[in-house]
Amino acid sequence: MRLFVAVTPPPEAVAELSSATEAVRAAHPRLRWTRPDQWHLTLAFLGTVGDEARAGLVDRLARAAALHPPMRLALTGAGRFGDRVLWTRVTGDVAALRGLAAAARVAATRVGIAVEERPYRPHLTLARGRDGADLRPVVDALAGFAGCTWTATQLHLVRSHLGAGPDRTSRYETLNSWPLTGS
Ligand code: ATP
Ligand code: MG
C-alpha cells in the first residue's frame, strides 16, 4: 500500500487557512485544490510498502514519536515548486519538525524502504497545477497570509488511495497515530 508519514494541523488552523484561501480557490478553479479535511504536512513519502516492512515500520515510528517532543508551528504565506505545486510555508519550530522528518526517514530505511534523498522542504500542499498553469499570481495573492501558532502533538502513518476522493483527488486514511512524548 502507498504510505506516507505526516503531522496534521488542528481544526482551528485548518478553518483559518480554509477561509483565508477561499477567495483565491474560487478565483482559480482550474488548479487541483487539495481539500481542507485532507490537509497535512508530509514528513516522509514512502511509496508502496509491503505488509512485512509496514509491521517493522510501525514499531520504529512508535519509538520515534516517543523520542520527539510536541512542536509549535504556524502556516505562513505561500510558495511553489515550479508550476506544479502551490503550498503554504511552515514556520515556527521547524528544526524540531526536520528532526522528526529525519527520524521517519531513518525508520523507513531501516526496514528496507527506499526513501527519496531529496532535501526535506516543510510545506502544506494547497493545490497542484495542471499543464500550462501559472502559479505566480496565486502565490502573490496568498503572500499576506499569517496563520495562528498551533502545536503538533501526534505523528501519523497515512495510507494514500490515489484518485479515490471527490473530483479525482486522493483520499488519505490514517492507519496509526502516536503522541509525541519526547522532551
Ligand atoms: P496525486 O498524486 O494524485 O496528486 P497526492 O499527491 O495527494 O495525490 P500521493 O501522491 O499519494 O497523493 O502523496 C501523498 C503525500 O505525499 C502528499 O502530501 C504528496 O505531496 C506527498 N508526496 C508524494 N510524492 C512525493 C515525493 N516523491 N516526495 C515527497 N513527497 C511526496
Ligand atoms: Mg502525488
Short mmCIF file of N, CA and C in Angstrom, two decimals, residues 31-131:
data_model
loop_
_atom_site.label_atom_id
_atom_site.label_comp_id
_atom_site.label_asym_id
_atom_site.label_seq_id
_atom_site.Cartn_x
_atom_site.Cartn_y
_atom_site.Cartn_z
N LEU A 31 -6.98 25.02 -11.07
CA LEU A 31 -5.99 24.31 -10.25
C LEU A 31 -6.69 23.15 -9.54
N ARG A 32 -5.93 22.10 -9.25
CA ARG A 32 -6.47 20.99 -8.45
C ARG A 32 -6.22 21.30 -6.99
N TRP A 33 -7.20 21.88 -6.31
CA TRP A 33 -7.03 22.28 -4.91
C TRP A 33 -7.13 21.07 -4.00
N THR A 34 -6.28 21.02 -3.02
CA THR A 34 -6.39 19.95 -2.02
C THR A 34 -7.53 20.31 -1.07
N ARG A 35 -8.11 19.31 -0.44
CA ARG A 35 -9.29 19.55 0.39
C ARG A 35 -8.87 19.81 1.84
N PRO A 36 -9.49 20.84 2.45
CA PRO A 36 -9.14 21.16 3.85
C PRO A 36 -9.18 19.96 4.79
N ASP A 37 -10.13 19.06 4.61
CA ASP A 37 -10.20 17.93 5.55
C ASP A 37 -9.08 16.91 5.31
N GLN A 38 -8.27 17.14 4.27
CA GLN A 38 -7.15 16.23 3.99
C GLN A 38 -5.80 16.92 4.17
N TRP A 39 -5.79 18.16 4.64
CA TRP A 39 -4.54 18.90 4.74
C TRP A 39 -3.59 18.26 5.76
N HIS A 40 -2.34 18.21 5.39
CA HIS A 40 -1.32 17.58 6.24
C HIS A 40 0.05 18.09 5.84
N LEU A 41 1.03 17.85 6.68
CA LEU A 41 2.43 18.12 6.36
C LEU A 41 3.10 16.76 6.19
N THR A 42 3.51 16.46 4.98
CA THR A 42 4.20 15.19 4.75
C THR A 42 5.63 15.28 5.29
N LEU A 43 5.99 14.35 6.16
CA LEU A 43 7.37 14.31 6.69
C LEU A 43 8.23 13.35 5.88
N ALA A 44 7.63 12.28 5.40
CA ALA A 44 8.37 11.31 4.58
C ALA A 44 7.37 10.61 3.68
N PHE A 45 7.65 10.61 2.40
CA PHE A 45 6.82 9.88 1.45
C PHE A 45 7.47 8.52 1.20
N LEU A 46 6.72 7.45 1.43
CA LEU A 46 7.32 6.11 1.42
C LEU A 46 7.01 5.31 0.17
N GLY A 47 6.03 5.73 -0.59
CA GLY A 47 5.64 4.95 -1.77
C GLY A 47 4.99 3.64 -1.36
N THR A 48 5.10 2.63 -2.20
CA THR A 48 4.43 1.36 -1.94
C THR A 48 5.24 0.54 -0.94
N VAL A 49 4.58 0.12 0.13
CA VAL A 49 5.23 -0.61 1.22
C VAL A 49 4.47 -1.93 1.44
N GLY A 50 5.19 -3.02 1.54
CA GLY A 50 4.57 -4.32 1.80
C GLY A 50 4.21 -4.49 3.27
N ASP A 51 3.40 -5.51 3.55
CA ASP A 51 2.90 -5.72 4.92
C ASP A 51 4.02 -5.98 5.92
N GLU A 52 5.04 -6.72 5.49
CA GLU A 52 6.11 -7.07 6.42
C GLU A 52 6.91 -5.83 6.81
N ALA A 53 7.29 -5.05 5.81
CA ALA A 53 8.02 -3.82 6.09
C ALA A 53 7.16 -2.87 6.93
N ARG A 54 5.87 -2.89 6.67
CA ARG A 54 4.98 -1.98 7.41
C ARG A 54 4.97 -2.33 8.90
N ALA A 55 4.96 -3.60 9.22
CA ALA A 55 4.95 -4.00 10.63
C ALA A 55 6.19 -3.46 11.35
N GLY A 56 7.35 -3.60 10.73
CA GLY A 56 8.58 -3.08 11.34
C GLY A 56 8.57 -1.57 11.41
N LEU A 57 8.02 -0.96 10.38
CA LEU A 57 7.93 0.50 10.32
C LEU A 57 7.10 1.04 11.48
N VAL A 58 5.97 0.39 11.73
CA VAL A 58 5.06 0.82 12.80
C VAL A 58 5.79 0.82 14.14
N ASP A 59 6.57 -0.23 14.41
CA ASP A 59 7.34 -0.29 15.66
C ASP A 59 8.33 0.87 15.75
N ARG A 60 9.01 1.11 14.66
CA ARG A 60 10.06 2.15 14.68
C ARG A 60 9.47 3.56 14.75
N LEU A 61 8.35 3.77 14.08
CA LEU A 61 7.72 5.10 14.16
C LEU A 61 7.17 5.36 15.56
N ALA A 62 6.68 4.32 16.19
CA ALA A 62 6.19 4.46 17.57
C ALA A 62 7.33 4.93 18.48
N ARG A 63 8.50 4.33 18.28
CA ARG A 63 9.66 4.72 19.09
C ARG A 63 10.12 6.14 18.76
N ALA A 64 10.10 6.49 17.47
CA ALA A 64 10.49 7.85 17.07
C ALA A 64 9.56 8.89 17.72
N ALA A 65 8.26 8.60 17.72
CA ALA A 65 7.30 9.54 18.31
C ALA A 65 7.56 9.71 19.81
N ALA A 66 7.94 8.62 20.45
CA ALA A 66 8.20 8.67 21.90
C ALA A 66 9.45 9.49 22.22
N LEU A 67 10.32 9.66 21.23
CA LEU A 67 11.58 10.38 21.46
C LEU A 67 11.52 11.85 21.04
N HIS A 68 10.46 12.25 20.35
CA HIS A 68 10.39 13.63 19.85
C HIS A 68 9.29 14.41 20.56
N PRO A 69 9.57 15.68 20.87
CA PRO A 69 8.60 16.48 21.62
C PRO A 69 7.54 17.11 20.71
N PRO A 70 6.39 17.50 21.29
CA PRO A 70 5.42 18.29 20.54
C PRO A 70 6.10 19.56 20.02
N MET A 71 5.60 20.11 18.93
CA MET A 71 6.27 21.29 18.37
C MET A 71 5.27 22.37 18.00
N ARG A 72 5.71 23.62 18.19
CA ARG A 72 4.87 24.79 17.89
C ARG A 72 5.12 25.20 16.45
N LEU A 73 4.06 25.23 15.65
CA LEU A 73 4.18 25.51 14.22
C LEU A 73 3.13 26.53 13.80
N ALA A 74 3.37 27.15 12.65
CA ALA A 74 2.38 28.04 12.05
C ALA A 74 2.48 27.91 10.54
N LEU A 75 1.43 28.32 9.86
CA LEU A 75 1.40 28.30 8.39
C LEU A 75 1.38 29.74 7.93
N THR A 76 2.29 30.09 7.01
CA THR A 76 2.51 31.49 6.66
C THR A 76 2.82 31.64 5.17
N GLY A 77 2.16 32.60 4.54
CA GLY A 77 2.50 32.95 3.16
C GLY A 77 2.32 31.78 2.20
N ALA A 78 2.97 31.87 1.07
CA ALA A 78 2.82 30.83 0.05
C ALA A 78 4.08 30.75 -0.79
N GLY A 79 4.22 29.64 -1.46
CA GLY A 79 5.33 29.44 -2.37
C GLY A 79 4.93 28.37 -3.37
N ARG A 80 5.85 27.98 -4.23
CA ARG A 80 5.51 27.00 -5.26
C ARG A 80 6.74 26.17 -5.62
N PHE A 81 6.49 24.97 -6.06
CA PHE A 81 7.53 24.17 -6.71
C PHE A 81 7.22 24.27 -8.20
N GLY A 82 7.93 25.14 -8.89
CA GLY A 82 7.66 25.37 -10.31
C GLY A 82 6.21 25.79 -10.49
N ASP A 83 5.56 25.24 -11.52
CA ASP A 83 4.13 25.49 -11.69
C ASP A 83 3.32 24.24 -11.41
N ARG A 84 3.92 23.35 -10.61
CA ARG A 84 3.25 22.08 -10.28
C ARG A 84 2.56 22.12 -8.93
N VAL A 85 3.26 22.67 -7.92
CA VAL A 85 2.73 22.58 -6.56
C VAL A 85 2.70 23.96 -5.90
N LEU A 86 1.53 24.32 -5.42
CA LEU A 86 1.35 25.55 -4.64
C LEU A 86 1.26 25.15 -3.17
N TRP A 87 1.98 25.84 -2.32
CA TRP A 87 1.99 25.45 -0.91
C TRP A 87 1.99 26.67 0.01
N THR A 88 1.69 26.41 1.27
CA THR A 88 1.90 27.42 2.31
C THR A 88 3.06 26.95 3.18
N ARG A 89 3.82 27.91 3.63
CA ARG A 89 5.07 27.63 4.33
C ARG A 89 4.82 27.23 5.79
N VAL A 90 5.66 26.37 6.29
CA VAL A 90 5.61 26.00 7.72
C VAL A 90 6.67 26.81 8.43
N THR A 91 6.27 27.53 9.47
CA THR A 91 7.22 28.30 10.27
C THR A 91 7.10 27.86 11.73
N GLY A 92 7.94 28.42 12.57
CA GLY A 92 7.94 28.02 13.98
C GLY A 92 9.09 27.07 14.24
N ASP A 93 8.79 26.02 15.01
CA ASP A 93 9.85 25.10 15.43
C ASP A 93 10.18 24.11 14.32
N VAL A 94 10.68 24.68 13.21
CA VAL A 94 10.96 23.86 12.02
C VAL A 94 12.15 22.93 12.27
N ALA A 95 13.05 23.32 13.16
CA ALA A 95 14.18 22.44 13.47
C ALA A 95 13.67 21.12 14.06
N ALA A 96 12.70 21.23 14.96
CA ALA A 96 12.13 20.01 15.55
C ALA A 96 11.40 19.19 14.50
N LEU A 97 10.70 19.88 13.61
CA LEU A 97 9.98 19.18 12.55
C LEU A 97 10.96 18.45 11.62
N ARG A 98 12.06 19.11 11.32
CA ARG A 98 13.10 18.46 10.49
C ARG A 98 13.66 17.23 11.19
N GLY A 99 13.85 17.35 12.49
CA GLY A 99 14.37 16.21 13.25
C GLY A 99 13.42 15.02 13.19
N LEU A 100 12.13 15.31 13.31
CA LEU A 100 11.12 14.25 13.24
C LEU A 100 11.06 13.65 11.83
N ALA A 101 11.18 14.51 10.82
CA ALA A 101 11.17 14.01 9.43
C ALA A 101 12.38 13.10 9.19
N ALA A 102 13.52 13.51 9.72
CA ALA A 102 14.73 12.69 9.56
C ALA A 102 14.55 11.34 10.26
N ALA A 103 13.94 11.36 11.45
CA ALA A 103 13.71 10.11 12.18
C ALA A 103 12.76 9.19 11.41
N ALA A 104 11.76 9.78 10.78
CA ALA A 104 10.80 8.97 9.99
C ALA A 104 11.52 8.33 8.80
N ARG A 105 12.40 9.08 8.17
CA ARG A 105 13.17 8.53 7.05
C ARG A 105 14.08 7.41 7.50
N VAL A 106 14.73 7.60 8.64
CA VAL A 106 15.61 6.55 9.16
C VAL A 106 14.79 5.30 9.46
N ALA A 107 13.62 5.48 10.09
CA ALA A 107 12.76 4.33 10.40
C ALA A 107 12.44 3.55 9.13
N ALA A 108 12.10 4.28 8.08
CA ALA A 108 11.75 3.62 6.81
C ALA A 108 12.95 2.90 6.21
N THR A 109 14.08 3.57 6.23
CA THR A 109 15.29 2.99 5.64
C THR A 109 15.67 1.69 6.35
N ARG A 110 15.52 1.69 7.69
CA ARG A 110 15.91 0.50 8.47
C ARG A 110 15.09 -0.73 8.15
N VAL A 111 13.86 -0.53 7.65
CA VAL A 111 13.04 -1.69 7.29
C VAL A 111 13.07 -1.94 5.78
N GLY A 112 14.03 -1.29 5.11
CA GLY A 112 14.26 -1.61 3.70
C GLY A 112 13.44 -0.81 2.71
N ILE A 113 12.81 0.27 3.18
CA ILE A 113 12.05 1.12 2.26
C ILE A 113 13.01 2.15 1.66
N ALA A 114 13.02 2.26 0.34
CA ALA A 114 13.89 3.23 -0.33
C ALA A 114 13.22 4.61 -0.28
N VAL A 115 13.77 5.50 0.52
CA VAL A 115 13.20 6.85 0.67
C VAL A 115 13.99 7.81 -0.20
N GLU A 116 13.29 8.72 -0.84
CA GLU A 116 13.99 9.68 -1.69
C GLU A 116 14.97 10.53 -0.91
N GLU A 117 16.08 10.86 -1.55
CA GLU A 117 17.14 11.62 -0.88
C GLU A 117 16.92 13.13 -0.92
N ARG A 118 15.88 13.54 -1.66
CA ARG A 118 15.63 14.99 -1.79
C ARG A 118 15.59 15.68 -0.43
N PRO A 119 16.17 16.89 -0.33
CA PRO A 119 16.12 17.57 0.95
C PRO A 119 14.68 17.86 1.36
N TYR A 120 14.40 17.77 2.65
CA TYR A 120 13.05 17.98 3.15
C TYR A 120 12.70 19.47 3.11
N ARG A 121 11.58 19.81 2.50
CA ARG A 121 11.11 21.19 2.42
C ARG A 121 9.77 21.27 3.14
N PRO A 122 9.75 21.78 4.37
CA PRO A 122 8.48 21.78 5.13
C PRO A 122 7.42 22.64 4.42
N HIS A 123 6.28 22.05 4.09
CA HIS A 123 5.21 22.78 3.43
C HIS A 123 3.90 22.03 3.56
N LEU A 124 2.81 22.73 3.30
CA LEU A 124 1.50 22.10 3.20
C LEU A 124 1.00 22.38 1.78
N THR A 125 0.74 21.32 1.02
CA THR A 125 0.32 21.48 -0.38
C THR A 125 -1.12 21.97 -0.45
N LEU A 126 -1.30 23.10 -1.14
CA LEU A 126 -2.65 23.68 -1.29
C LEU A 126 -3.28 23.33 -2.63
N ALA A 127 -2.46 23.24 -3.67
CA ALA A 127 -3.02 22.97 -4.99
C ALA A 127 -1.93 22.42 -5.89
N ARG A 128 -2.36 21.75 -6.94
CA ARG A 128 -1.44 21.29 -7.98
C ARG A 128 -1.88 21.91 -9.29
N GLY A 129 -0.89 22.32 -10.08
CA GLY A 129 -1.19 22.96 -11.36
C GLY A 129 -1.38 21.92 -12.45
N ARG A 130 -2.36 22.14 -13.28
CA ARG A 130 -2.46 21.32 -14.50
C ARG A 130 -1.51 21.93 -15.51
N ASP A 131 -1.36 21.29 -16.66
CA ASP A 131 -0.45 21.79 -17.70
C ASP A 131 -0.76 23.24 -18.04
#
